[in-house]
mmCIF file of C-alpha atoms in Angstrom:
data_model
loop_
_atom_site.group_PDB
_atom_site.id
_atom_site.type_symbol
_atom_site.label_atom_id
_atom_site.label_comp_id
_atom_site.label_asym_id
_atom_site.label_seq_id
_atom_site.Cartn_x
_atom_site.Cartn_y
_atom_site.Cartn_z
ATOM 1 C CA MET A 1 -51.113 15.918 -79.935
ATOM 2 C CA PRO A 2 -51.014 13.053 -77.409
ATOM 3 C CA HIS A 3 -53.619 10.365 -78.018
ATOM 4 C CA ALA A 4 -55.580 8.209 -75.586
ATOM 5 C CA VAL A 5 -52.884 5.579 -75.080
ATOM 6 C CA SER A 6 -50.087 8.092 -74.572
ATOM 7 C CA LEU A 7 -52.229 9.922 -71.991
ATOM 8 C CA LEU A 8 -52.955 6.653 -70.198
ATOM 9 C CA ARG A 9 -49.260 5.813 -70.240
ATOM 10 C CA ALA A 10 -48.387 9.202 -68.720
ATOM 11 C CA ALA A 11 -50.978 8.711 -65.982
ATOM 12 C CA ARG A 12 -49.670 5.211 -65.226
ATOM 13 C CA LEU A 13 -46.069 6.470 -65.080
ATOM 14 C CA ALA A 14 -47.127 9.193 -62.652
ATOM 15 C CA ARG A 15 -48.381 6.496 -60.274
ATOM 16 C CA SER A 16 -45.239 4.386 -60.516
ATOM 17 C CA ALA A 17 -42.912 4.250 -57.544
ATOM 18 C CA LYS A 18 -39.936 3.336 -59.751
ATOM 19 C CA PRO A 19 -39.051 3.476 -63.468
ATOM 20 C CA PHE A 20 -40.522 0.772 -65.684
ATOM 21 C CA LEU A 21 -37.860 -1.445 -67.297
ATOM 22 C CA ALA A 22 -39.133 -3.498 -70.215
ATOM 23 C CA ARG A 23 -37.959 -7.101 -70.128
ATOM 24 C CA GLY A 24 -35.592 -7.711 -73.030
ATOM 25 C CA GLY A 25 -35.911 -4.128 -74.284
ATOM 26 C CA PHE A 26 -33.202 -1.560 -74.846
ATOM 27 C CA LYS A 27 -32.394 0.781 -71.957
ATOM 28 C CA ARG A 28 -31.897 4.037 -73.840
ATOM 29 C CA GLU A 29 -33.647 7.356 -74.289
ATOM 30 C CA ARG A 30 -36.931 6.989 -76.145
ATOM 31 C CA CYS A 31 -39.011 9.382 -78.236
ATOM 32 C CA ALA A 32 -42.177 10.354 -76.368
ATOM 33 C CA GLY A 33 -44.188 10.159 -79.599
ATOM 34 C CA CYS A 34 -43.333 6.634 -80.780
ATOM 35 C CA ARG A 35 -41.363 5.039 -77.871
ATOM 36 C CA LEU A 36 -38.355 4.323 -80.109
ATOM 37 C CA VAL A 37 -34.837 5.657 -79.717
ATOM 38 C CA PRO A 38 -34.511 9.051 -81.459
ATOM 39 C CA SER A 39 -32.256 7.628 -84.190
ATOM 40 C CA HIS A 40 -35.113 5.345 -85.278
ATOM 41 C CA CYS A 41 -38.051 7.673 -84.593
ATOM 42 C CA MET A 42 -41.072 7.040 -86.822
ATOM 43 C CA CYS A 43 -43.301 9.937 -85.796
ATOM 44 C CA ALA A 44 -42.943 11.472 -89.266
ATOM 45 C CA VAL A 45 -44.717 8.497 -90.870
ATOM 46 C CA ARG A 46 -47.673 8.364 -88.469
ATOM 47 C CA PRO A 47 -50.657 7.615 -90.778
ATOM 48 C CA PRO A 48 -53.999 8.811 -89.333
ATOM 49 C CA VAL A 49 -57.024 7.530 -91.243
ATOM 50 C CA ALA A 50 -60.561 8.906 -91.021
ATOM 51 C CA THR A 51 -62.930 6.165 -89.880
ATOM 52 C CA ARG A 52 -66.559 5.807 -88.896
ATOM 53 C CA ALA A 53 -65.704 2.939 -86.554
ATOM 54 C CA GLY A 54 -63.970 3.468 -83.233
ATOM 55 C CA VAL A 55 -61.826 1.399 -80.882
ATOM 56 C CA CYS A 56 -62.000 1.157 -77.103
ATOM 57 C CA LEU A 57 -58.907 -0.375 -75.496
ATOM 58 C CA LEU A 58 -59.199 -1.929 -72.047
ATOM 59 C CA MET A 59 -55.571 -2.162 -71.020
ATOM 60 C CA ALA A 60 -53.981 -4.381 -68.384
ATOM 61 C CA ASP A 61 -52.113 -2.503 -65.682
ATOM 62 C CA ILE A 62 -48.604 -2.252 -67.172
ATOM 63 C CA GLU A 63 -49.542 -2.685 -70.838
ATOM 64 C CA PRO A 64 -49.380 1.067 -71.613
ATOM 65 C CA LEU A 65 -45.785 1.074 -70.333
ATOM 66 C CA LYS A 66 -44.523 -1.682 -72.614
ATOM 67 C CA PRO A 67 -42.602 -0.335 -75.634
ATOM 68 C CA THR A 68 -43.837 -3.301 -77.700
ATOM 69 C CA ASN A 69 -47.491 -2.458 -77.042
ATOM 70 C CA THR A 70 -49.457 -2.153 -80.293
ATOM 71 C CA GLY A 71 -52.543 -0.459 -78.873
ATOM 72 C CA TRP A 72 -50.416 2.663 -79.303
ATOM 73 C CA LEU A 73 -50.320 1.979 -83.056
ATOM 74 C CA VAL A 74 -54.112 1.711 -83.168
ATOM 75 C CA ALA A 75 -54.399 5.125 -81.514
ATOM 76 C CA ASP A 76 -51.905 6.539 -84.040
ATOM 77 C CA VAL A 77 -54.119 5.422 -86.929
ATOM 78 C CA VAL A 78 -57.729 5.521 -85.654
ATOM 79 C CA ALA A 79 -58.639 8.967 -84.313
ATOM 80 C CA ASP A 80 -61.595 7.681 -82.287
ATOM 81 C CA THR A 81 -59.510 5.412 -80.076
ATOM 82 C CA PHE A 82 -60.317 5.418 -76.371
ATOM 83 C CA ALA A 83 -58.092 3.816 -73.740
ATOM 84 C CA PHE A 84 -58.852 2.832 -70.156
ATOM 85 C CA GLY A 85 -56.878 0.993 -67.536
ATOM 86 C CA TRP A 86 -58.655 -2.172 -66.399
ATOM 87 C CA ALA A 87 -59.168 -3.018 -62.731
ATOM 88 C CA ARG A 88 -61.308 -5.740 -61.199
ATOM 89 C CA THR A 89 -62.608 -3.631 -58.300
ATOM 90 C CA GLU A 90 -63.409 -0.341 -60.019
ATOM 91 C CA THR A 91 -64.535 0.956 -63.383
ATOM 92 C CA ASP A 92 -63.769 4.356 -64.874
ATOM 93 C CA PRO A 93 -67.048 6.351 -65.083
ATOM 94 C CA ALA A 94 -65.863 7.704 -68.449
ATOM 95 C CA LEU A 95 -65.805 4.145 -69.798
ATOM 96 C CA LEU A 96 -69.376 3.507 -68.667
ATOM 97 C CA ALA A 97 -70.457 6.803 -70.241
ATOM 98 C CA LEU A 98 -68.795 5.818 -73.516
ATOM 99 C CA LEU A 99 -70.612 2.470 -73.572
ATOM 100 C CA ASP A 100 -73.922 4.294 -73.087
ATOM 101 C CA ASP A 101 -73.230 6.981 -75.711
ATOM 102 C CA PRO A 102 -76.070 6.658 -78.248
ATOM 103 C CA GLN A 103 -73.836 7.278 -81.261
ATOM 104 C CA TRP A 104 -71.954 3.990 -80.651
ATOM 105 C CA GLN A 105 -72.819 0.308 -80.930
ATOM 106 C CA PRO A 106 -70.195 -1.422 -78.784
ATOM 107 C CA TYR A 107 -68.920 -4.919 -79.588
ATOM 108 C CA VAL A 108 -66.746 -6.909 -77.206
ATOM 109 C CA VAL A 109 -64.131 -8.577 -79.413
ATOM 110 C CA PHE A 110 -63.418 -12.034 -78.009
ATOM 111 C CA PRO A 111 -63.592 -15.684 -79.116
ATOM 112 C CA GLY A 112 -67.222 -16.792 -79.180
ATOM 113 C CA GLN A 113 -66.507 -20.054 -77.351
ATOM 114 C CA TYR A 114 -66.148 -18.060 -74.112
ATOM 115 C CA ALA A 115 -69.542 -16.324 -74.376
ATOM 116 C CA ALA A 116 -73.174 -17.397 -74.264
ATOM 117 C CA PRO A 117 -74.273 -18.322 -77.829
ATOM 118 C CA GLU A 118 -77.019 -15.675 -77.901
ATOM 119 C CA ARG A 119 -74.403 -12.930 -77.449
ATOM 120 C CA VAL A 120 -72.115 -14.015 -80.278
ATOM 121 C CA VAL A 121 -72.070 -12.231 -83.639
ATOM 122 C CA LEU A 122 -69.765 -12.862 -86.576
ATOM 123 C CA GLY A 123 -70.076 -9.526 -88.365
ATOM 124 C CA VAL A 124 -71.099 -5.890 -88.066
ATOM 125 C CA PRO A 125 -73.037 -3.538 -90.369
ATOM 126 C CA ALA A 126 -70.515 -2.164 -92.842
ATOM 127 C CA SER A 127 -72.450 0.867 -94.067
ATOM 128 C CA PRO A 128 -73.989 3.957 -92.454
ATOM 129 C CA ASP A 129 -77.335 3.485 -94.238
ATOM 130 C CA ALA A 130 -80.319 4.744 -92.300
ATOM 131 C CA ALA A 131 -82.608 2.058 -90.906
ATOM 132 C CA GLY A 132 -86.218 2.878 -90.112
ATOM 133 C CA GLY A 133 -85.549 6.575 -90.532
ATOM 134 C CA ARG A 134 -82.679 6.519 -88.030
ATOM 135 C CA VAL A 135 -78.960 6.739 -88.727
ATOM 136 C CA ALA A 136 -77.207 3.477 -87.929
ATOM 137 C CA LYS A 137 -74.940 3.575 -84.909
ATOM 138 C CA ARG A 138 -71.182 3.633 -85.342
ATOM 139 C CA PRO A 139 -69.404 0.384 -84.401
ATOM 140 C CA LEU A 140 -67.140 0.618 -81.348
ATOM 141 C CA PHE A 141 -64.782 -2.331 -80.988
ATOM 142 C CA ILE A 142 -63.814 -3.127 -77.389
ATOM 143 C CA LEU A 143 -60.407 -4.832 -77.312
ATOM 144 C CA PHE A 144 -58.618 -6.309 -74.309
ATOM 145 C CA ASP A 145 -55.051 -5.040 -74.632
ATOM 146 C CA ALA A 146 -53.260 -7.620 -72.523
ATOM 147 C CA THR A 147 -51.644 -11.033 -72.574
ATOM 148 C CA TRP A 148 -54.005 -13.883 -73.415
ATOM 149 C CA ALA A 149 -54.158 -15.019 -69.770
ATOM 150 C CA GLU A 150 -54.942 -11.481 -68.642
ATOM 151 C CA ALA A 151 -57.519 -10.984 -71.398
ATOM 152 C CA ARG A 152 -59.496 -14.070 -70.338
ATOM 153 C CA LYS A 153 -59.591 -12.810 -66.757
ATOM 154 C CA MET A 154 -60.663 -9.350 -67.906
ATOM 155 C CA PHE A 155 -63.462 -10.800 -70.047
ATOM 156 C CA ARG A 156 -64.821 -12.883 -67.157
ATOM 157 C CA ARG A 157 -64.565 -10.139 -64.554
ATOM 158 C CA SER A 158 -66.087 -7.179 -66.384
ATOM 159 C CA PRO A 159 -69.827 -7.494 -65.633
ATOM 160 C CA TYR A 160 -70.580 -4.118 -67.252
ATOM 161 C CA LEU A 161 -69.779 -5.769 -70.602
ATOM 162 C CA ASP A 162 -72.208 -8.661 -70.141
ATOM 163 C CA ARG A 163 -75.061 -6.835 -71.902
ATOM 164 C CA LEU A 164 -73.040 -6.251 -75.073
ATOM 165 C CA PRO A 165 -72.698 -8.483 -78.156
ATOM 166 C CA VAL A 166 -69.487 -10.469 -78.507
ATOM 167 C CA LEU A 167 -67.820 -10.209 -81.910
ATOM 168 C CA SER A 168 -66.044 -13.483 -82.625
ATOM 169 C CA LEU A 169 -63.449 -13.093 -85.358
ATOM 170 C CA GLN A 170 -62.739 -15.897 -87.816
ATOM 171 C CA PRO A 171 -59.199 -15.152 -89.063
ATOM 172 C CA GLU A 172 -57.771 -17.113 -91.951
ATOM 173 C CA GLN A 173 -54.191 -15.980 -91.363
ATOM 174 C CA ILE A 174 -51.668 -16.441 -88.557
ATOM 175 C CA THR A 175 -50.100 -13.625 -86.573
ATOM 176 C CA GLN A 176 -47.231 -11.610 -88.072
ATOM 177 C CA TYR A 177 -46.311 -10.021 -84.731
ATOM 178 C CA LYS A 178 -42.633 -10.618 -83.942
ATOM 179 C CA LEU A 179 -41.913 -8.535 -80.836
ATOM 180 C CA ARG A 180 -43.516 -10.926 -78.338
ATOM 181 C CA ASN A 181 -44.079 -14.645 -78.802
ATOM 182 C CA SER A 182 -46.961 -16.516 -77.204
ATOM 183 C CA GLY A 183 -46.096 -19.695 -79.081
ATOM 184 C CA ARG A 184 -49.479 -19.670 -80.828
ATOM 185 C CA GLY A 185 -50.052 -18.599 -84.413
ATOM 186 C CA ASP A 186 -53.697 -17.844 -83.628
ATOM 187 C CA HIS A 187 -52.846 -15.326 -80.875
ATOM 188 C CA PHE A 188 -52.877 -11.901 -82.501
ATOM 189 C CA CYS A 189 -51.522 -8.606 -81.212
ATOM 190 C CA THR A 190 -53.906 -5.724 -80.548
ATOM 191 C CA SER A 191 -53.260 -3.850 -83.786
ATOM 192 C CA GLU A 192 -53.841 -7.026 -85.835
ATOM 193 C CA VAL A 193 -57.190 -7.552 -84.090
ATOM 194 C CA ALA A 194 -58.117 -3.910 -84.691
ATOM 195 C CA ALA A 195 -57.247 -4.301 -88.379
ATOM 196 C CA MET A 196 -59.554 -7.326 -88.683
ATOM 197 C CA CYS A 197 -62.355 -5.382 -86.988
ATOM 198 C CA MET A 198 -61.899 -2.446 -89.350
ATOM 199 C CA ASP A 199 -62.092 -4.807 -92.314
ATOM 200 C CA LEU A 200 -65.399 -6.232 -91.031
ATOM 201 C CA ALA A 201 -66.755 -2.697 -90.658
ATOM 202 C CA GLY A 202 -65.857 -1.839 -94.252
ATOM 203 C CA GLU A 203 -62.963 0.389 -93.169
ATOM 204 C CA HIS A 204 -60.550 -1.146 -95.644
ATOM 205 C CA ALA A 205 -58.129 1.796 -95.774
ATOM 206 C CA ALA A 206 -57.759 1.652 -91.984
ATOM 207 C CA GLN A 207 -57.293 -2.118 -92.089
ATOM 208 C CA GLN A 208 -54.551 -1.914 -94.699
ATOM 209 C CA THR A 209 -52.882 0.993 -92.921
ATOM 210 C CA LEU A 210 -52.829 -0.812 -89.565
ATOM 211 C CA ASP A 211 -51.301 -3.901 -91.156
ATOM 212 C CA ALA A 212 -48.613 -1.885 -92.942
ATOM 213 C CA TYR A 213 -47.929 0.346 -89.924
ATOM 214 C CA LEU A 214 -47.314 -2.694 -87.702
ATOM 215 C CA GLY A 215 -44.697 -3.845 -90.211
ATOM 216 C CA VAL A 216 -43.001 -0.440 -90.161
ATOM 217 C CA PHE A 217 -43.020 -0.329 -86.351
ATOM 218 C CA THR A 218 -41.620 -3.855 -86.096
ATOM 219 C CA HIS A 219 -38.816 -3.010 -88.524
ATOM 220 C CA HIS A 220 -37.862 0.197 -86.688
ATOM 221 C CA TYR A 221 -38.064 -1.458 -83.270
ATOM 222 C CA LEU A 222 -35.873 -4.421 -84.226
ATOM 223 C CA CYS A 223 -33.332 -2.204 -86.004
ATOM 224 C CA ALA A 224 -33.088 -0.003 -82.910
ATOM 225 C CA LYS A 225 -32.790 -2.996 -80.605
ATOM 226 C CA ASN A 226 -30.161 -4.799 -82.696
ATOM 227 C CA GLN A 227 -28.334 -1.689 -83.966
#
């Protein structure tokens, strides 16, 4: 079944006036399920993991079209992944409804230095224990799926997120992402950020799966590209 990112990609392609050509990518037929050439398809190893936490991807305009996008990998693994195209002048009503859904506690995942100190948190509740007779809300991690320059703009220009806590990650590792290079070891791809969020939420199986799945995708992608 198509997931949120594949549906967003299909909708974005339907609006395109011409085919999208990925810079530096291979110009061959691709599998609709994993975006790789059929000879290197990895759909058979897609590893869905049951999680209490969810992920909401706010995607820059052409990000769903990029074959190196790793938000797709998050949606492969985490069933409760939601994806929305970001625009400065309009907001999808379904996104606003999701943020107001009482089952979720949304967290905007972004470096704390860019937010007011009172909004910044360094962790999330890792267990579903009831508090005060009520079931704790499920964490929903809001990730900007974009380049770093785009993500900063999206964070500043999304006023509907201003009321939400900002989860500032404190990674001890450097990025392992090899398909795009920002030149910074502390710039992580979307699936790496999602894995760190899952670890904070106590979703260790999802965290380990996302890390391993990124490695598998990278290997298949580079083998297909380099033949």
